[in-house]
mmCIF file of C-alpha atoms and ligand atoms in Angstrom:
data_model
loop_
_atom_site.group_PDB
_atom_site.id
_atom_site.type_symbol
_atom_site.label_atom_id
_atom_site.label_comp_id
_atom_site.label_asym_id
_atom_site.label_seq_id
_atom_site.Cartn_x
_atom_site.Cartn_y
_atom_site.Cartn_z
ATOM 1 C CA GLY P 15 62.564 -48.445 15.550
ATOM 2 C CA SER P 16 61.537 -51.619 17.263
ATOM 3 C CA SER P 17 59.534 -49.814 19.950
ATOM 4 C CA GLY P 18 57.468 -48.178 17.176
ATOM 5 C CA ALA P 19 56.582 -51.570 15.745
ATOM 6 C CA THR P 20 55.601 -52.776 19.188
ATOM 7 C CA GLN P 21 53.340 -49.791 19.657
ATOM 8 C CA THR P 22 51.609 -50.392 16.324
ATOM 9 C CA ASP P 23 51.188 -54.030 17.308
ATOM 10 C CA LEU P 24 49.680 -52.975 20.599
ATOM 11 C CA LEU P 25 47.347 -50.547 18.893
ATOM 12 C CA ARG P 26 46.276 -53.217 16.423
ATOM 13 C CA ALA P 27 45.688 -55.689 19.202
ATOM 14 C CA ARG P 28 43.588 -53.166 21.109
ATOM 15 C CA MET P 29 41.516 -52.367 18.020
ATOM 16 C CA ARG P 30 40.898 -56.053 17.424
ATOM 17 C CA LEU P 31 39.893 -56.516 21.020
ATOM 18 C CA SER P 32 37.343 -53.752 20.807
ATOM 19 C CA LEU P 33 36.031 -55.030 17.484
ATOM 20 C CA GLN P 34 35.597 -58.405 19.136
ATOM 21 C CA GLU P 35 33.558 -56.775 21.925
ATOM 22 C CA HIS P 36 31.503 -54.764 19.498
ATOM 23 C CA LEU P 37 30.728 -57.809 17.375
ATOM 24 C CA TRP P 38 29.402 -59.727 20.363
ATOM 25 C CA GLU P 39 27.402 -56.748 21.533
ATOM 26 C CA PHE P 40 25.982 -56.299 18.015
ATOM 27 C CA TYR P 41 25.186 -60.006 17.953
ATOM 28 C CA GLN P 42 23.244 -59.820 21.218
ATOM 29 C CA GLU P 43 21.411 -56.603 20.451
ATOM 30 C CA ASN P 44 20.755 -56.647 16.724
ATOM 31 C CA VAL P 45 21.415 -60.054 15.230
ATOM 32 C CA ASN P 46 19.973 -62.615 17.560
ATOM 33 C CA ILE P 47 16.179 -62.963 17.602
ATOM 34 C CA PRO P 48 14.445 -63.666 20.932
ATOM 35 C CA THR P 49 13.264 -67.280 21.175
ATOM 36 C CA ASP P 50 9.611 -66.381 21.709
ATOM 37 C CA GLU P 51 9.558 -64.136 18.657
ATOM 38 C CA GLN P 52 10.942 -67.005 16.594
ATOM 39 C CA ALA P 53 8.404 -69.413 18.030
ATOM 40 C CA THR P 54 5.441 -67.125 17.250
ATOM 41 C CA ALA P 55 6.620 -66.630 13.684
ATOM 42 C CA ARG P 56 7.121 -70.382 13.218
ATOM 43 C CA ARG P 57 3.641 -71.061 14.544
ATOM 44 C CA ALA P 58 2.071 -68.555 12.141
ATOM 45 C CA ALA P 59 3.906 -70.157 9.204
ATOM 46 C CA LEU P 60 2.842 -73.615 10.334
ATOM 47 C CA ASP P 61 -0.817 -72.597 10.588
ATOM 48 C CA ILE P 62 -0.752 -71.276 7.033
ATOM 49 C CA CYS P 63 1.026 -74.393 5.782
ATOM 50 C CA ALA P 64 -1.634 -76.613 7.368
ATOM 51 C CA GLU P 65 -4.447 -74.588 5.757
ATOM 52 C CA LEU P 66 -2.817 -74.795 2.362
ATOM 53 C CA ARG P 67 -2.356 -78.549 2.601
ATOM 54 C CA VAL P 68 -6.056 -79.016 3.341
ATOM 55 C CA PHE P 69 -7.017 -76.670 0.545
ATOM 56 C CA LEU P 70 -4.808 -78.276 -2.090
ATOM 57 C CA HIS P 71 -5.832 -81.824 -1.176
ATOM 58 C CA ALA P 72 -9.482 -80.876 -1.451
ATOM 59 C CA LYS P 73 -9.298 -78.675 -4.495
ATOM 60 C CA LEU P 74 -6.699 -80.506 -6.583
ATOM 61 C CA PRO P 75 -6.519 -84.111 -5.406
ATOM 62 C CA ASP P 76 -4.722 -85.273 -8.554
ATOM 63 C CA MET P 77 -1.945 -82.696 -8.582
ATOM 64 C CA PRO P 78 1.182 -84.837 -8.063
ATOM 65 C CA LEU P 79 2.817 -83.244 -5.044
ATOM 66 C CA ARG P 80 4.604 -84.542 -2.016
ATOM 67 C CA GLU P 81 3.675 -83.003 1.314
ATOM 68 C CA MET P 82 4.585 -79.312 1.509
ATOM 69 C CA TYR P 83 6.953 -78.286 4.271
ATOM 70 C CA LEU P 84 8.487 -75.156 5.720
ATOM 71 C CA SER P 85 12.152 -74.370 5.536
ATOM 72 C CA GLY P 86 14.735 -71.609 5.604
ATOM 73 C CA SER P 87 16.815 -69.789 8.167
ATOM 74 C CA LEU P 88 13.893 -69.513 10.589
ATOM 75 C CA TYR P 89 14.112 -73.293 10.975
ATOM 76 C CA ASP P 90 17.921 -73.540 11.113
ATOM 77 C CA ASP P 91 18.406 -70.875 13.748
ATOM 78 C CA LEU P 92 20.137 -68.746 11.116
ATOM 79 C CA GLN P 93 17.555 -66.001 10.752
ATOM 80 C CA VAL P 94 18.711 -62.571 11.894
ATOM 81 C CA VAL P 95 17.350 -59.212 13.079
ATOM 82 C CA THR P 96 13.622 -60.047 12.851
ATOM 83 C CA ALA P 97 11.724 -63.295 12.415
ATOM 84 C CA ASP P 98 9.986 -62.191 9.262
ATOM 85 C CA HIS P 99 10.298 -64.763 6.478
ATOM 86 C CA ALA P 100 10.127 -68.453 5.617
ATOM 87 C CA GLN P 101 9.865 -70.644 2.540
ATOM 88 C CA LEU P 102 7.057 -73.065 1.903
ATOM 89 C CA MET P 103 8.587 -75.866 -0.134
ATOM 90 C CA VAL P 104 6.231 -77.489 -2.627
ATOM 91 C CA PRO P 105 7.840 -80.725 -3.882
ATOM 92 C CA MET P 106 6.486 -81.714 -7.297
ATOM 93 C CA ILE P 107 6.430 -85.330 -8.450
ATOM 94 C CA LEU P 108 7.728 -85.914 -11.996
ATOM 95 C CA GLU P 109 7.456 -89.217 -13.870
ATOM 96 C CA LYS P 110 11.040 -90.474 -14.226
ATOM 97 C CA ASN P 111 10.594 -91.697 -17.803
ATOM 98 C CA LEU P 112 8.964 -88.495 -18.988
ATOM 99 C CA TRP P 113 11.361 -85.835 -17.749
ATOM 100 C CA SER P 114 15.134 -85.477 -17.739
ATOM 101 C CA SER P 115 17.441 -82.757 -16.439
ATOM 102 C CA ILE P 116 20.206 -81.083 -18.425
ATOM 103 C CA PRO P 117 22.941 -79.137 -16.622
ATOM 104 C CA GLY P 118 23.157 -75.461 -17.601
ATOM 105 C CA GLU P 119 26.776 -75.799 -18.748
ATOM 106 C CA ASP P 120 25.625 -78.241 -21.436
ATOM 107 C CA THR P 121 23.124 -75.761 -22.849
ATOM 108 C CA ILE P 122 23.517 -72.763 -25.122
ATOM 109 C CA MET P 123 23.156 -70.470 -22.065
ATOM 110 C CA ASN P 124 26.181 -72.087 -20.441
ATOM 111 C CA VAL P 125 25.240 -71.333 -16.822
ATOM 112 C CA PRO P 126 26.430 -73.892 -14.265
ATOM 113 C CA GLY P 127 24.067 -74.069 -11.303
ATOM 114 C CA PHE P 128 20.974 -73.848 -13.485
ATOM 115 C CA TRP P 129 19.228 -76.714 -15.279
ATOM 116 C CA LEU P 130 16.721 -77.391 -18.018
ATOM 117 C CA VAL P 131 14.085 -80.052 -17.461
ATOM 118 C CA ARG P 132 13.200 -81.648 -20.781
ATOM 119 C CA ARG P 133 10.100 -83.605 -21.661
ATOM 120 C CA GLU P 134 11.050 -87.046 -23.038
ATOM 121 C CA ASN P 135 9.213 -89.722 -25.004
ATOM 122 C CA LEU P 136 6.512 -87.455 -26.373
ATOM 123 C CA GLU P 137 5.992 -89.900 -29.260
ATOM 124 C CA TYR P 138 4.933 -92.716 -26.920
ATOM 125 C CA PHE P 139 3.507 -90.622 -24.131
ATOM 126 C CA PRO P 140 1.794 -87.696 -25.859
ATOM 127 C CA ARG P 141 1.060 -84.351 -24.299
ATOM 128 C CA SER P 142 -1.138 -84.645 -21.178
ATOM 129 C CA SER P 143 0.400 -87.998 -20.188
ATOM 130 C CA SER P 144 2.074 -86.065 -17.401
ATOM 131 C CA TYR P 145 0.106 -83.703 -15.171
ATOM 132 C CA TRP P 146 2.925 -81.178 -15.517
ATOM 133 C CA ASP P 147 2.683 -81.102 -19.313
ATOM 134 C CA ARG P 148 0.442 -78.085 -18.830
ATOM 135 C CA CYS P 149 3.579 -76.224 -17.730
ATOM 136 C CA MET P 150 5.632 -77.277 -20.731
ATOM 137 C CA VAL P 151 7.062 -74.503 -22.898
ATOM 138 C CA GLY P 152 8.980 -75.410 -26.055
ATOM 139 C CA GLY P 153 9.568 -78.958 -24.856
ATOM 140 C CA TYR P 154 10.798 -77.941 -21.392
ATOM 141 C CA LEU P 155 9.176 -77.704 -17.992
ATOM 142 C CA SER P 156 8.882 -73.987 -17.356
ATOM 143 C CA PRO P 157 9.362 -72.831 -13.757
ATOM 144 C CA LYS P 158 7.587 -69.622 -14.676
ATOM 145 C CA SER P 159 4.553 -71.531 -15.835
ATOM 146 C CA VAL P 160 4.630 -73.687 -12.682
ATOM 147 C CA LEU P 161 4.658 -70.539 -10.570
ATOM 148 C CA GLU P 162 1.720 -69.199 -12.570
ATOM 149 C CA VAL P 163 -0.318 -72.314 -11.794
ATOM 150 C CA PHE P 164 0.282 -71.820 -8.086
ATOM 151 C CA ASP P 165 -0.230 -68.096 -8.358
ATOM 152 C CA LYS P 166 -3.700 -68.617 -9.834
ATOM 153 C CA LEU P 167 -4.548 -70.926 -6.986
ATOM 154 C CA VAL P 168 -3.033 -69.039 -4.126
ATOM 155 C CA ALA P 169 -3.798 -65.519 -5.216
ATOM 156 C CA GLY P 170 -6.986 -66.301 -7.108
ATOM 157 C CA SER P 171 -9.004 -69.050 -5.535
ATOM 158 C CA ILE P 172 -8.193 -69.163 -1.860
ATOM 159 C CA ASN P 173 -10.352 -67.062 0.409
ATOM 160 C CA TRP P 174 -7.520 -65.630 2.477
ATOM 161 C CA PRO P 175 -9.641 -63.149 4.449
ATOM 162 C CA ALA P 176 -11.819 -66.055 5.635
ATOM 163 C CA ILE P 177 -8.855 -68.252 6.543
ATOM 164 C CA GLY P 178 -7.121 -65.293 8.142
ATOM 165 C CA SER P 179 -10.053 -64.495 10.365
ATOM 166 C CA VAL P 180 -10.252 -68.117 11.546
ATOM 167 C CA LEU P 181 -6.549 -68.081 12.391
ATOM 168 C CA ASP P 182 -6.678 -64.507 13.645
ATOM 169 C CA TYR P 183 -4.097 -63.290 11.141
ATOM 170 C CA VAL P 184 -4.349 -60.857 8.264
ATOM 171 C CA ILE P 185 -3.197 -62.783 5.213
ATOM 172 C CA ARG P 186 -2.792 -61.495 1.685
ATOM 173 C CA PRO P 187 -0.791 -62.411 -1.384
ATOM 174 C CA VAL P 188 1.901 -59.860 -2.204
ATOM 175 C CA VAL P 189 1.338 -58.373 -5.661
ATOM 176 C CA PRO P 190 3.244 -58.043 -7.811
ATOM 177 C CA SER P 191 5.724 -60.634 -6.654
ATOM 178 C CA GLU P 192 8.477 -62.443 -8.514
ATOM 179 C CA THR P 193 8.327 -65.444 -6.261
ATOM 180 C CA LEU P 194 4.751 -65.989 -5.065
ATOM 181 C CA THR P 195 4.643 -64.546 -1.568
ATOM 182 C CA LEU P 196 2.055 -64.346 1.204
ATOM 183 C CA GLU P 197 2.127 -61.551 3.714
ATOM 184 C CA VAL P 198 0.918 -62.631 7.122
ATOM 185 C CA GLN P 199 0.324 -60.120 9.847
ATOM 186 C CA TYR P 200 0.330 -62.232 12.970
ATOM 187 C CA GLU P 201 0.614 -59.535 15.608
ATOM 188 C CA THR P 202 -0.146 -55.836 15.525
ATOM 189 C CA ASN P 203 3.319 -54.904 14.370
ATOM 190 C CA ARG P 204 4.728 -58.242 13.256
ATOM 191 C CA LYS P 205 4.676 -59.423 9.672
ATOM 192 C CA LEU P 206 5.841 -62.663 8.173
ATOM 193 C CA TYR P 207 6.509 -63.240 4.482
ATOM 194 C CA VAL P 208 6.035 -66.780 3.255
ATOM 195 C CA ASP P 209 7.474 -67.622 -0.186
ATOM 196 C CA PHE P 210 6.102 -70.491 -2.224
ATOM 197 C CA LEU P 211 8.985 -72.473 -3.592
ATOM 198 C CA PRO P 212 8.084 -75.290 -6.013
ATOM 199 C CA LEU P 213 10.836 -77.884 -5.890
ATOM 200 C CA LEU P 214 12.001 -80.825 -8.003
ATOM 201 C CA VAL P 215 14.205 -83.528 -6.528
ATOM 202 C CA MET P 216 15.880 -85.348 -9.408
ATOM 203 C CA GLU P 217 16.890 -89.008 -9.335
ATOM 204 C CA ASP P 218 20.491 -88.273 -8.370
ATOM 205 C CA GLY P 219 19.319 -86.110 -5.460
ATOM 206 C CA THR P 220 19.829 -82.756 -7.204
ATOM 207 C CA SER P 221 17.327 -80.199 -5.892
ATOM 208 C CA LEU P 222 15.943 -77.708 -8.378
ATOM 209 C CA ILE P 223 13.778 -74.774 -7.353
ATOM 210 C CA ALA P 224 11.438 -72.571 -9.371
ATOM 211 C CA LYS P 225 13.271 -69.362 -8.615
ATOM 212 C CA PRO P 226 14.038 -67.498 -11.804
ATOM 213 C CA HIS P 227 17.483 -66.334 -12.881
ATOM 214 C CA ARG P 228 17.694 -62.631 -12.081
ATOM 215 C CA LEU P 229 19.256 -61.361 -15.284
ATOM 216 C CA ALA P 230 18.242 -61.676 -18.925
ATOM 217 C CA ALA P 231 14.946 -63.148 -17.805
ATOM 218 C CA GLU P 232 13.659 -63.841 -21.309
ATOM 219 C CA ARG P 233 16.533 -66.031 -22.423
ATOM 220 C CA HIS P 234 16.770 -67.831 -19.095
ATOM 221 C CA GLU P 235 13.059 -68.309 -18.612
ATOM 222 C CA ASN P 236 13.082 -72.106 -18.652
ATOM 223 C CA LEU P 237 15.990 -72.513 -16.261
ATOM 224 C CA TRP P 238 15.564 -74.189 -12.901
ATOM 225 C CA ARG P 239 17.895 -73.146 -10.126
ATOM 226 C CA GLN P 240 19.931 -75.777 -8.363
ATOM 227 C CA SER P 241 19.642 -75.412 -4.605
ATOM 228 C CA PHE P 242 22.640 -76.133 -2.398
ATOM 229 C CA ARG P 243 21.088 -74.677 0.720
ATOM 230 C CA VAL P 244 20.490 -77.890 2.662
ATOM 231 C CA ALA P 245 23.999 -79.224 2.009
ATOM 232 C CA GLU P 246 25.873 -75.964 2.579
ATOM 233 C CA THR P 247 24.038 -75.213 5.810
ATOM 234 C CA ALA P 248 24.649 -78.749 7.068
ATOM 235 C CA ARG P 249 28.355 -78.487 6.268
ATOM 236 C CA LEU P 250 28.720 -75.186 8.088
ATOM 237 C CA ARG P 251 26.953 -76.555 11.130
ATOM 238 C CA ALA P 252 29.001 -79.779 11.110
ATOM 239 C CA LEU P 253 32.285 -77.849 10.999
ATOM 240 C CA ASP P 254 31.195 -75.759 13.996
ATOM 241 C CA GLN P 255 30.176 -78.875 15.858
ATOM 242 C CA GLU P 256 33.570 -80.503 15.291
ATOM 243 C CA ASP P 257 35.550 -77.660 16.825
ATOM 244 C CA GLY P 258 33.035 -75.572 18.786
ATOM 245 C CA GLY P 259 33.594 -72.892 16.164
ATOM 246 C CA CYS P 260 32.016 -69.491 15.544
ATOM 247 C CA ARG P 261 31.241 -69.914 11.813
ATOM 248 C CA CYS P 262 27.454 -69.727 12.282
ATOM 249 C CA THR P 263 27.830 -66.686 14.542
ATOM 250 C CA CYS P 264 30.103 -65.075 11.979
ATOM 251 C CA LEU P 265 27.543 -65.852 9.255
ATOM 252 C CA LYS P 266 24.703 -64.361 11.278
ATOM 253 C CA VAL P 267 26.643 -61.185 12.010
ATOM 254 C CA ALA P 268 27.484 -60.835 8.320
ATOM 255 C CA LYS P 269 23.867 -61.506 7.298
ATOM 256 C CA ALA P 270 22.648 -58.820 9.693
ATOM 257 C CA VAL P 271 25.254 -56.354 8.415
ATOM 258 C CA CYS P 272 24.076 -56.985 4.844
ATOM 259 C CA LYS P 273 20.426 -56.732 5.845
ATOM 260 C CA LEU P 274 20.889 -53.445 7.721
ATOM 261 C CA ASN P 275 23.202 -51.727 5.205
ATOM 262 C CA PRO P 276 21.358 -50.870 1.984
ATOM 263 C CA ALA P 277 24.622 -50.857 0.009
ATOM 264 C CA LEU P 278 25.117 -54.535 0.936
ATOM 265 C CA ASN P 279 21.543 -55.785 0.457
ATOM 266 C CA ARG P 280 22.502 -57.671 -2.667
ATOM 267 C CA LEU P 281 24.694 -60.143 -0.788
ATOM 268 C CA ASN P 282 22.691 -63.183 0.242
ATOM 269 C CA ALA P 283 22.981 -65.979 2.770
ATOM 270 C CA SER P 284 24.291 -68.468 0.238
ATOM 271 C CA GLN P 285 27.152 -66.221 -0.890
ATOM 272 C CA LEU P 286 28.150 -65.510 2.705
ATOM 273 C CA THR P 287 27.878 -69.163 3.728
ATOM 274 C CA ASN P 288 30.044 -70.300 0.843
ATOM 275 C CA THR P 289 32.668 -67.640 1.477
ATOM 276 C CA ILE P 290 32.934 -68.930 5.057
ATOM 277 C CA LEU P 291 33.097 -72.548 3.848
ATOM 278 C CA LEU P 292 35.929 -71.650 1.470
ATOM 279 C CA LEU P 293 37.721 -69.778 4.269
ATOM 280 C CA SER P 294 37.347 -72.812 6.510
ATOM 281 C CA GLU P 295 39.408 -74.838 4.035
ATOM 282 C CA LYS P 296 42.382 -72.518 4.654
ATOM 283 C CA GLU P 297 41.835 -71.226 8.168
ATOM 284 C CA GLY P 298 41.732 -73.502 11.189
ATOM 285 C CA ASP P 299 41.082 -71.210 14.160
ATOM 286 C CA TRP P 300 37.347 -70.597 14.517
ATOM 287 C CA THR P 301 37.304 -70.347 18.304
ATOM 288 C CA GLN P 302 34.899 -67.775 19.772
ATOM 289 C CA GLU P 303 37.913 -65.568 20.617
ATOM 290 C CA ALA P 304 38.813 -65.408 16.930
ATOM 291 C CA LEU P 305 35.450 -63.976 15.822
ATOM 292 C CA ALA P 306 36.833 -60.503 15.045
ATOM 293 C CA ASP P 307 39.778 -61.910 13.081
ATOM 294 C CA ARG P 308 37.554 -64.251 11.085
ATOM 295 C CA PHE P 309 34.983 -61.514 10.466
ATOM 296 C CA LEU P 310 37.695 -59.250 9.031
ATOM 297 C CA GLN P 311 38.996 -62.158 6.999
ATOM 298 C CA LEU P 312 35.494 -62.775 5.675
ATOM 299 C CA LEU P 313 35.266 -59.148 4.537
ATOM 300 C CA ARG P 314 38.673 -59.413 2.870
ATOM 301 C CA ALA P 315 37.731 -62.669 1.163
ATOM 302 C CA LEU P 316 34.523 -61.114 -0.163
ATOM 303 C CA VAL P 317 36.467 -58.161 -1.542
ATOM 304 C CA GLY P 318 38.809 -60.615 -3.270
ATOM 305 C CA HIS P 319 35.976 -62.647 -4.794
ATOM 306 C CA LEU P 320 34.251 -59.458 -5.941
ATOM 307 C CA GLU P 321 37.464 -58.231 -7.555
ATOM 308 C CA ALA P 322 37.661 -61.521 -9.403
ATOM 309 C CA GLY P 323 33.953 -61.283 -10.258
ATOM 310 C CA ARG P 324 33.668 -64.875 -9.156
ATOM 311 C CA LEU P 325 32.611 -66.745 -6.036
ATOM 312 C CA PRO P 326 32.791 -70.507 -6.534
ATOM 313 C CA CYS P 327 30.199 -72.559 -4.698
ATOM 314 C CA ALA P 328 32.079 -74.644 -2.120
ATOM 315 C CA LEU P 329 30.018 -77.708 -3.039
ATOM 316 C CA SER P 330 30.276 -77.260 -6.806
ATOM 317 C CA PRO P 331 33.170 -74.991 -7.822
ATOM 318 C CA LYS P 332 32.006 -74.496 -11.393
ATOM 319 C CA VAL P 333 29.007 -72.574 -10.077
ATOM 320 C CA ASN P 334 29.684 -68.836 -9.801
ATOM 321 C CA LEU P 335 27.519 -67.461 -6.997
ATOM 322 C CA PHE P 336 28.058 -63.921 -8.299
ATOM 323 C CA CYS P 337 26.696 -64.720 -11.759
ATOM 324 C CA GLU P 338 23.441 -62.874 -11.116
ATOM 325 C CA LEU P 339 25.075 -59.586 -10.126
ATOM 326 C CA THR P 340 25.591 -56.856 -12.701
ATOM 327 C CA GLU P 341 29.077 -55.434 -13.151
ATOM 328 C CA GLN P 342 27.963 -52.251 -11.463
ATOM 329 C CA GLU P 343 26.612 -54.137 -8.449
ATOM 330 C CA VAL P 344 29.872 -56.058 -8.165
ATOM 331 C CA ASP P 345 31.809 -52.783 -8.213
ATOM 332 C CA GLU P 346 29.579 -51.131 -5.628
ATOM 333 C CA LEU P 347 29.666 -54.078 -3.259
ATOM 334 C CA GLY P 348 33.421 -54.343 -3.631
ATOM 335 C CA TYR P 349 33.877 -50.652 -2.961
ATOM 336 C CA THR P 350 31.645 -50.652 0.134
ATOM 337 C CA LEU P 351 33.394 -53.669 1.618
ATOM 338 C CA TYR P 352 36.838 -52.379 0.734
ATOM 339 C CA CYS P 353 36.094 -49.151 2.622
ATOM 340 C CA ALA P 354 34.734 -51.177 5.533
ATOM 341 C CA LEU P 355 38.089 -52.940 5.931
ATOM 342 C CA SER P 356 39.578 -49.803 7.476
ATOM 343 C CA ASP P 357 36.474 -49.094 9.581
ATOM 344 C CA PRO P 358 34.705 -52.402 10.230
ATOM 345 C CA GLU P 359 32.864 -50.949 13.222
ATOM 346 C CA GLY P 360 31.093 -48.589 10.853
ATOM 347 C CA LEU P 361 29.211 -51.616 9.556
ATOM 348 C CA LEU P 362 27.766 -52.244 13.004
ATOM 349 C CA ARG P 363 26.283 -48.783 13.471
ATOM 350 C CA THR P 364 22.584 -49.144 12.867
HETATM 351 P P1 GDP J 423 17.827 -65.671 4.630
HETATM 352 O O1 GDP J 423 16.556 -65.551 3.890
HETATM 353 O O2 GDP J 423 18.825 -64.632 4.279
HETATM 354 O O3 GDP J 423 17.641 -65.750 6.087
HETATM 355 O O4 GDP J 423 18.505 -67.000 4.152
HETATM 356 P P2 GDP J 423 17.984 -68.495 4.025
HETATM 357 O O5 GDP J 423 19.140 -69.321 4.364
HETATM 358 O O6 GDP J 423 16.704 -68.703 4.750
HETATM 359 O O7 GDP J 423 17.741 -68.662 2.469
HETATM 360 C C1 GDP J 423 16.544 -68.351 1.898
HETATM 361 C C2 GDP J 423 16.783 -68.036 0.435
HETATM 362 O O8 GDP J 423 17.403 -69.142 -0.206
HETATM 363 C C3 GDP J 423 15.508 -67.776 -0.297
HETATM 364 O O9 GDP J 423 15.724 -66.696 -1.167
HETATM 365 C C4 GDP J 423 15.261 -69.032 -1.103
HETATM 366 O O10 GDP J 423 14.643 -68.720 -2.327
HETATM 367 C C5 GDP J 423 16.644 -69.568 -1.321
HETATM 368 N N1 GDP J 423 16.718 -71.048 -1.323
HETATM 369 C C6 GDP J 423 17.411 -71.799 -2.191
HETATM 370 N N2 GDP J 423 17.284 -73.089 -1.907
HETATM 371 C C7 GDP J 423 16.493 -73.184 -0.835
HETATM 372 C C8 GDP J 423 16.004 -74.279 -0.066
HETATM 373 O O11 GDP J 423 16.298 -75.438 -0.329
HETATM 374 N N3 GDP J 423 15.222 -73.976 0.999
HETATM 375 C C9 GDP J 423 14.913 -72.691 1.306
HETATM 376 N N4 GDP J 423 14.140 -72.468 2.378
HETATM 377 N N5 GDP J 423 15.350 -71.638 0.605
HETATM 378 C C10 GDP J 423 16.141 -71.869 -0.452
#
């Protein structure tokens, strides 16, 4: 009867209310990082960055680089749980007439969101005309080879123990590491991981990073990854600023949930950010009071994208942000999130 429906409604409303409370409590206790912890981590990263700049200028004055800088969630107030990682961006300078970029969808690999960088004009400007020719493989600039150059430098020729003792940190390169990473112990029980991320900014503003494609490494070895991070983070922030919304809070809660639940580790910040951006196109109410509703909707949306095996990038819909997951990973993520829909609070138990 009608009273039954009302009771279910009431029950639902009460459950949502308590989820809302639990989400905010989880945010305060597990997600948000104390300001001083963030500041100490940022300072440690900055010290290392300064040392590396000095070292590279002295050791390799003719390597065509722009100034290195730090970036990532630690600098956008989007890091969660612990202040433990940052990226050191290393912008490489390419001669415009010697290198051109080819979108992945126009190559035999057919992967939107990845690019090849081809060496041009070899007949007029023979090998060695460009500093980066040493990283050319089969006519293309190889991100793997670029990483190897930096790896030799960073892991091989920098005296990290000496620098560490001056700065009062314990610094060592992480080996083996896919993406060249430094481990910095900056307090007795605090560690920071700093990733080196060589970066190309093409003429049209496209950012390409030397972060290899996860699957079929051999075949995809020469592919550069397009980075949307700056633009997608800016868009999320701008939307929140327009309406005082809770999108960034929702993102941080979701990031923490994925970080703390091993079964969800494979979901990354970019996938979560884009799912929220896509949701924002359909859903208008992002007030703080709607956090629980939007969080549930985010879970549902993720389940839907996983079922489809496809998550379009909000800034470039042809890019599938799930393209580096195996079928099995897609299934497992989908299953975990589907189960969480009936017990979302289970995700917050740590
Ligand atoms: P978090 O690491 O989950 O807190 O998320 P971030 O938003 O800091 O993203 C960092 C990840 O994005 C790293 O894996 C980077 O390799 C990757 N990434 C892609 N493009 C960029 C970029 O332009 N800047 C930074 N810092 N990271 C990027």
